[in-house]
PDB file of C-alpha atoms in Angstrom:
ATOM      1  CA  UNK A 183      11.770 -32.932 -35.001  1.00 52.00           C
ATOM      2  CA  UNK A 184      13.479 -33.143 -31.624  1.00 55.00           C
ATOM      3  CA  UNK A 185      14.687 -29.528 -31.945  1.00 58.00           C
ATOM      4  CA  UNK A 186      11.137 -28.356 -32.687  1.00 61.00           C
ATOM      5  CA  UNK A 187       9.822 -30.254 -29.651  1.00 63.00           C
ATOM      6  CA  UNK A 188      12.453 -28.551 -27.466  1.00 61.00           C
ATOM      7  CA  UNK A 189      11.386 -25.132 -28.703  1.00 75.00           C
ATOM      8  CA  UNK A 190       7.727 -25.924 -28.080  1.00 79.00           C
ATOM      9  CA  UNK A 191       8.507 -27.116 -24.559  1.00 81.00           C
ATOM     10  CA  UNK A 192      10.604 -23.999 -23.906  1.00 81.00           C
ATOM     11  CA  UNK A 193       7.795 -21.766 -25.160  1.00 80.00           C
ATOM     12  CA  UNK A 194       5.246 -23.580 -23.000  1.00 81.00           C
ATOM     13  CA  UNK A 195       7.543 -23.343 -19.997  1.00 81.00           C
ATOM     14  CA  UNK A 196       8.049 -19.630 -20.586  1.00 77.00           C
ATOM     15  CA  UNK A 197       4.304 -19.094 -21.022  1.00 78.00           C
ATOM     16  CA  UNK A 198       3.601 -20.932 -17.754  1.00 78.00           C
ATOM     17  CA  UNK A 199       6.203 -18.855 -15.919  1.00 75.00           C
ATOM     18  CA  UNK A 200       4.769 -15.598 -17.298  1.00 71.00           C
ATOM     19  CA  UNK A 201       1.214 -16.576 -16.391  1.00 72.00           C
ATOM     20  CA  UNK A 202       2.299 -17.528 -12.876  1.00 69.00           C
ATOM     21  CA  UNK A 203       4.134 -14.217 -12.493  1.00 66.00           C
ATOM     22  CA  UNK A 204       1.126 -12.287 -13.823  1.00 61.00           C
ATOM     23  CA  UNK A 205      -1.126 -14.036 -11.293  1.00 58.00           C
ATOM     24  CA  UNK A 206       1.255 -13.062  -8.470  1.00 57.00           C
ATOM     25  CA  UNK A 207       1.413  -9.442  -9.575  1.00 56.00           C
ATOM     26  CA  UNK A 208      -1.950  -7.940  -8.779  1.00 54.00           C
ATOM     27  CA  UNK A 209      -0.625  -4.417  -8.811  1.00 53.00           C
ATOM     28  CA  UNK A 210      -3.159  -1.807  -7.813  1.00 54.00           C
ATOM     29  CA  UNK A 211      -3.250   0.908 -10.415  1.00 58.00           C
ATOM     30  CA  UNK A 212      -4.928   4.241 -10.732  1.00 57.00           C
ATOM     31  CA  UNK A 213      -8.413   3.845 -12.144  1.00 59.00           C
ATOM     32  CA  UNK A 214      -9.122   6.493 -14.818  1.00 67.00           C
ATOM     33  CA  UNK A 215     -12.844   5.677 -14.845  1.00 72.00           C
ATOM     34  CA  UNK A 216     -14.579   9.073 -14.287  1.00 75.00           C
ATOM     35  CA  UNK A 217     -16.937   7.414 -11.806  1.00 74.00           C
ATOM     36  CA  UNK A 218     -13.973   6.179  -9.746  1.00 78.00           C
ATOM     37  CA  UNK A 219     -11.541   9.115  -9.968  1.00 80.00           C
ATOM     38  CA  UNK A 220     -12.545  10.600  -6.631  1.00 83.00           C
ATOM     39  CA  UNK A 221     -12.168   7.230  -4.894  1.00 82.00           C
ATOM     40  CA  UNK A 222      -8.798   6.587  -6.559  1.00 81.00           C
ATOM     41  CA  UNK A 223      -7.428   9.983  -5.567  1.00 84.00           C
ATOM     42  CA  UNK A 224      -8.673   9.551  -2.003  1.00 87.00           C
ATOM     43  CA  UNK A 225      -7.066   6.105  -1.862  1.00 86.00           C
ATOM     44  CA  UNK A 226      -3.709   7.547  -2.933  1.00 86.00           C
ATOM     45  CA  UNK A 227      -3.917  10.479  -0.510  1.00 89.00           C
ATOM     46  CA  UNK A 228      -4.989   8.313   2.419  1.00 91.00           C
ATOM     47  CA  UNK A 229      -2.220   5.833   1.672  1.00 89.00           C
ATOM     48  CA  UNK A 230       0.369   8.590   1.831  1.00 91.00           C
ATOM     49  CA  UNK A 231      -1.147  10.078   4.990  1.00 92.00           C
ATOM     50  CA  UNK A 232      -1.205   6.632   6.639  1.00 91.00           C
ATOM     51  CA  UNK A 233       2.448   6.145   5.693  1.00 91.00           C
ATOM     52  CA  UNK A 234       3.345   9.503   7.255  1.00 93.00           C
ATOM     53  CA  UNK A 235       1.264   8.725  10.350  1.00 92.00           C
ATOM     54  CA  UNK A 236       3.204   5.507  10.882  1.00 92.00           C
ATOM     55  CA  UNK A 237       6.497   7.386  10.494  1.00 93.00           C
ATOM     56  CA  UNK A 238       5.370   9.993  13.028  1.00 93.00           C
ATOM     57  CA  UNK A 239       4.294   7.247  15.407  1.00 93.00           C
ATOM     58  CA  UNK A 240       7.688   5.530  15.185  1.00 94.00           C
ATOM     59  CA  UNK A 241       9.477   8.848  15.712  1.00 94.00           C
ATOM     60  CA  UNK A 242       7.302   9.618  18.742  1.00 93.00           C
ATOM     61  CA  UNK A 243       8.035   6.196  20.253  1.00 93.00           C
ATOM     62  CA  UNK A 244      11.745   6.684  19.653  1.00 94.00           C
ATOM     63  CA  UNK A 245      11.628  10.118  21.318  1.00 94.00           C
ATOM     64  CA  UNK A 246       9.662   8.723  24.274  1.00 91.00           C
ATOM     65  CA  UNK A 247      12.175   5.924  24.744  1.00 93.00           C
ATOM     66  CA  UNK A 248      15.026   8.444  24.624  1.00 94.00           C
ATOM     67  CA  UNK A 249      13.263  10.696  27.122  1.00 93.00           C
ATOM     68  CA  UNK A 250      13.204  13.743  24.848  1.00 94.00           C
ATOM     69  CA  UNK A 251       9.454  14.310  25.249  1.00 91.00           C
ATOM     70  CA  UNK A 252       7.791  15.697  28.341  1.00 92.00           C
ATOM     71  CA  UNK A 253       4.730  13.855  29.617  1.00 92.00           C
ATOM     72  CA  UNK A 254       2.539  16.654  28.202  1.00 94.00           C
ATOM     73  CA  UNK A 255       4.210  16.382  24.785  1.00 93.00           C
ATOM     74  CA  UNK A 256       3.830  12.614  24.861  1.00 92.00           C
ATOM     75  CA  UNK A 257       0.115  12.980  25.586  1.00 94.00           C
ATOM     76  CA  UNK A 258      -0.344  15.594  22.840  1.00 95.00           C
ATOM     77  CA  UNK A 259       1.542  13.585  20.228  1.00 93.00           C
ATOM     78  CA  UNK A 260      -0.311  10.392  21.118  1.00 93.00           C
ATOM     79  CA  UNK A 261      -3.677  12.128  20.893  1.00 96.00           C
ATOM     80  CA  UNK A 262      -2.789  13.741  17.553  1.00 95.00           C
ATOM     81  CA  UNK A 263      -1.662  10.430  16.062  1.00 94.00           C
ATOM     82  CA  UNK A 264      -4.848   8.707  17.261  1.00 94.00           C
ATOM     83  CA  UNK A 265      -7.014  11.433  15.737  1.00 96.00           C
ATOM     84  CA  UNK A 266      -5.160  11.202  12.427  1.00 94.00           C
ATOM     85  CA  UNK A 267      -5.754   7.449  12.409  1.00 92.00           C
ATOM     86  CA  UNK A 268      -9.462   7.913  13.217  1.00 94.00           C
ATOM     87  CA  UNK A 269      -9.795  10.453  10.401  1.00 94.00           C
ATOM     88  CA  UNK A 270      -8.082   8.133   7.927  1.00 92.00           C
ATOM     89  CA  UNK A 271     -10.405   5.256   8.840  1.00 91.00           C
ATOM     90  CA  UNK A 272     -13.491   7.478   8.738  1.00 93.00           C
ATOM     91  CA  UNK A 273     -12.670   8.827   5.267  1.00 91.00           C
ATOM     92  CA  UNK A 274     -11.733   5.369   4.023  1.00 90.00           C
ATOM     93  CA  UNK A 275     -15.027   3.897   5.197  1.00 91.00           C
ATOM     94  CA  UNK A 276     -16.974   6.663   3.414  1.00 89.00           C
ATOM     95  CA  UNK A 277     -15.465   5.444   0.146  1.00 85.00           C
ATOM     96  CA  UNK A 278     -15.674   1.753   1.024  1.00 88.00           C
ATOM     97  CA  UNK A 279     -11.907   1.375   1.412  1.00 88.00           C
ATOM     98  CA  UNK A 280     -10.445  -1.130   3.842  1.00 86.00           C
ATOM     99  CA  UNK A 281      -7.125  -0.669   5.685  1.00 80.00           C
ATOM    100  CA  UNK A 282      -5.613  -3.210   3.271  1.00 81.00           C
ATOM    101  CA  UNK A 283      -6.582  -0.945   0.368  1.00 82.00           C
ATOM    102  CA  UNK A 284      -4.401   1.805   1.822  1.00 81.00           C
ATOM    103  CA  UNK A 285      -1.155   0.366   0.613  1.00 77.00           C
ATOM    104  CA  UNK A 286       0.910   0.521  -2.540  1.00 72.00           C
ATOM    105  CA  UNK A 287       2.950  -2.078  -4.311  1.00 72.00           C
ATOM    106  CA  UNK A 288       6.363  -0.574  -4.990  1.00 67.00           C
ATOM    107  CA  UNK A 289       7.470  -3.415  -7.217  1.00 70.00           C
ATOM    108  CA  UNK A 290      10.827  -4.878  -6.202  1.00 74.00           C
ATOM    109  CA  UNK A 291      10.825  -2.761  -3.020  1.00 72.00           C
ATOM    110  CA  UNK A 292       7.700  -4.472  -1.737  1.00 71.00           C
ATOM    111  CA  UNK A 293       4.621  -2.909  -0.146  1.00 69.00           C
ATOM    112  CA  UNK A 294       4.714   0.687   1.098  1.00 70.00           C
ATOM    113  CA  UNK A 295       3.143  -0.054   4.474  1.00 72.00           C
TER     114      UNK A 295
END
């Protein structure tokens, strides 16, 4: 009887751990609903564009700090990055997407942005 109780407790413990893990893992997934396909594709595209924008921004800052950009280039790059960001936010708002929606869970690697 004691052995059976141990197994039941182990199963319950395992079930609790799995449920807790499932609650923690709210992984956004592609929505195949035909009504939502356009929104899902836009979300993926905007997420990737936002990721690239942040990379470009970091590279521009690095180049400014190293003095490899002229003042005119700095102005042009800054303006381009701001316009990309504005476009991302404008398109996201058209599809009722928040900035937090423009991210991906990469599993053990963490969030993309």
